[in-house]
Short mmCIF file of C-alpha atoms in Angstrom, two decimals:
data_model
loop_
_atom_site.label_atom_id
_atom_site.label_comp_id
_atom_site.label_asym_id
_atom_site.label_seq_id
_atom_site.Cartn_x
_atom_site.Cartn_y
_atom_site.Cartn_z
CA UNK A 621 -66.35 15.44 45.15
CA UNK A 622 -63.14 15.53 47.58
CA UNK A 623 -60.17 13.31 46.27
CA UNK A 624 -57.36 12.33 48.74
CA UNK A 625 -54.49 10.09 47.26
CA UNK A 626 -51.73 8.54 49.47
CA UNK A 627 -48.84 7.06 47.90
CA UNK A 628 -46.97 4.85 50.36
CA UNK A 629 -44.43 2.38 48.78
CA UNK A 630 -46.05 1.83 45.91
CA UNK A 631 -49.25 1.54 47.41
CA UNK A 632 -52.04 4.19 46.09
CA UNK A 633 -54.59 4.86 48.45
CA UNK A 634 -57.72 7.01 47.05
CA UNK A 635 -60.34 8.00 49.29
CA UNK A 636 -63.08 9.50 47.47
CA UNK A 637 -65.70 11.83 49.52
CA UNK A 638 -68.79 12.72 47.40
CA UNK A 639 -70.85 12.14 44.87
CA UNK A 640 -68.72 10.03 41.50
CA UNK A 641 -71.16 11.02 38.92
CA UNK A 642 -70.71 12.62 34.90
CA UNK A 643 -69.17 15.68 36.48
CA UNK A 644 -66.60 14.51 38.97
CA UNK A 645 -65.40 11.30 36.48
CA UNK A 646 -63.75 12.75 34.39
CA UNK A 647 -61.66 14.63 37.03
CA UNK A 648 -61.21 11.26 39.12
CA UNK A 649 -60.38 9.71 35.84
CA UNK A 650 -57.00 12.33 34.50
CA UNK A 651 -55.97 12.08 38.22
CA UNK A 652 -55.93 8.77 38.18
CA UNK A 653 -53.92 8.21 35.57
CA UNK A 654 -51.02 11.05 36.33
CA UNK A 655 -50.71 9.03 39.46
CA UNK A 656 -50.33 4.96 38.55
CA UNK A 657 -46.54 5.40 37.63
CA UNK A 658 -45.00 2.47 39.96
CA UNK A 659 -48.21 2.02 41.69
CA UNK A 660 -48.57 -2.24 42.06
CA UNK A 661 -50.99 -1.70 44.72
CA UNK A 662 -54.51 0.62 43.80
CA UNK A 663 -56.73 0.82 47.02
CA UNK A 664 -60.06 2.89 46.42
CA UNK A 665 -62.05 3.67 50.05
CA UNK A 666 -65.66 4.26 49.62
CA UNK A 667 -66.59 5.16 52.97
CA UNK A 668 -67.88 8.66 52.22
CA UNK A 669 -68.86 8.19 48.74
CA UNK A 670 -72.26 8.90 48.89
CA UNK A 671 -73.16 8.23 45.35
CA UNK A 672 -71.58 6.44 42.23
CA UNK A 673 -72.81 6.38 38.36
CA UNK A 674 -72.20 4.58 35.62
CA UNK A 675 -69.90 7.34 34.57
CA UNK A 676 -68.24 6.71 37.48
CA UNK A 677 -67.75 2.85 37.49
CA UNK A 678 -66.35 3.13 33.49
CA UNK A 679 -63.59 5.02 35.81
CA UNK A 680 -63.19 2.33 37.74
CA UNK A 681 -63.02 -0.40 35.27
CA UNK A 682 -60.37 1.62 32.91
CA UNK A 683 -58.57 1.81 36.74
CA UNK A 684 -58.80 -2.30 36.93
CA UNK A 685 -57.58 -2.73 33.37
CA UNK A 686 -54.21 -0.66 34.38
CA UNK A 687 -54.23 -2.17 37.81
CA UNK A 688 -54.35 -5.59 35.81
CA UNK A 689 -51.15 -5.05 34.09
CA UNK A 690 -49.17 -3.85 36.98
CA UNK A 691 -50.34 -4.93 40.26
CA UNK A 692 -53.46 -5.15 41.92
CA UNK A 693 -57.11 -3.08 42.54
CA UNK A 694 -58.56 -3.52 45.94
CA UNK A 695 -61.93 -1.05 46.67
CA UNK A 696 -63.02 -1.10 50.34
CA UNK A 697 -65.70 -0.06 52.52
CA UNK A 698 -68.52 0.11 50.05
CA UNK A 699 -71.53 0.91 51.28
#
């Protein structure tokens, strides 16, 4: 999995190309969470995510819980 983050004013742009599965969450997960210092604004874009698990989405749901507490999760172009 490729993992591009954009931090623009406090807006956190991730673009994940890949597969999000037991191998790659964990990685997604510690980068993640080195990067949400004065984030308010998470955006996640699917659009070459070719596959997610369930490892993956516990990922995303520790991401919302943070997100909840300091701004706001938005995760586009799901396919």
């Amino acid at each position: 999995m490729k993992v591009d983050f954009t931090n623009n004013n406090g807006v956190l742009t991730v673009a994940l190309d890949g597969r999000l599965d037991t191998t790659t969450a964990p990685e997604l997960e510690t980068a993640l969470k080195e990067s949400f210092e004065g984030v308010e604004k998470l955006v996640l874009d699917f659009a070459c995510l070719e596959y997610l698990s369930s490892a993956g989405l516990r990922v995303l749901l520790a991401a919302q819980k943070t997100m909840n507490k300091q701004g706001e999760m938005i995760i586009k172009n799901v396919n």
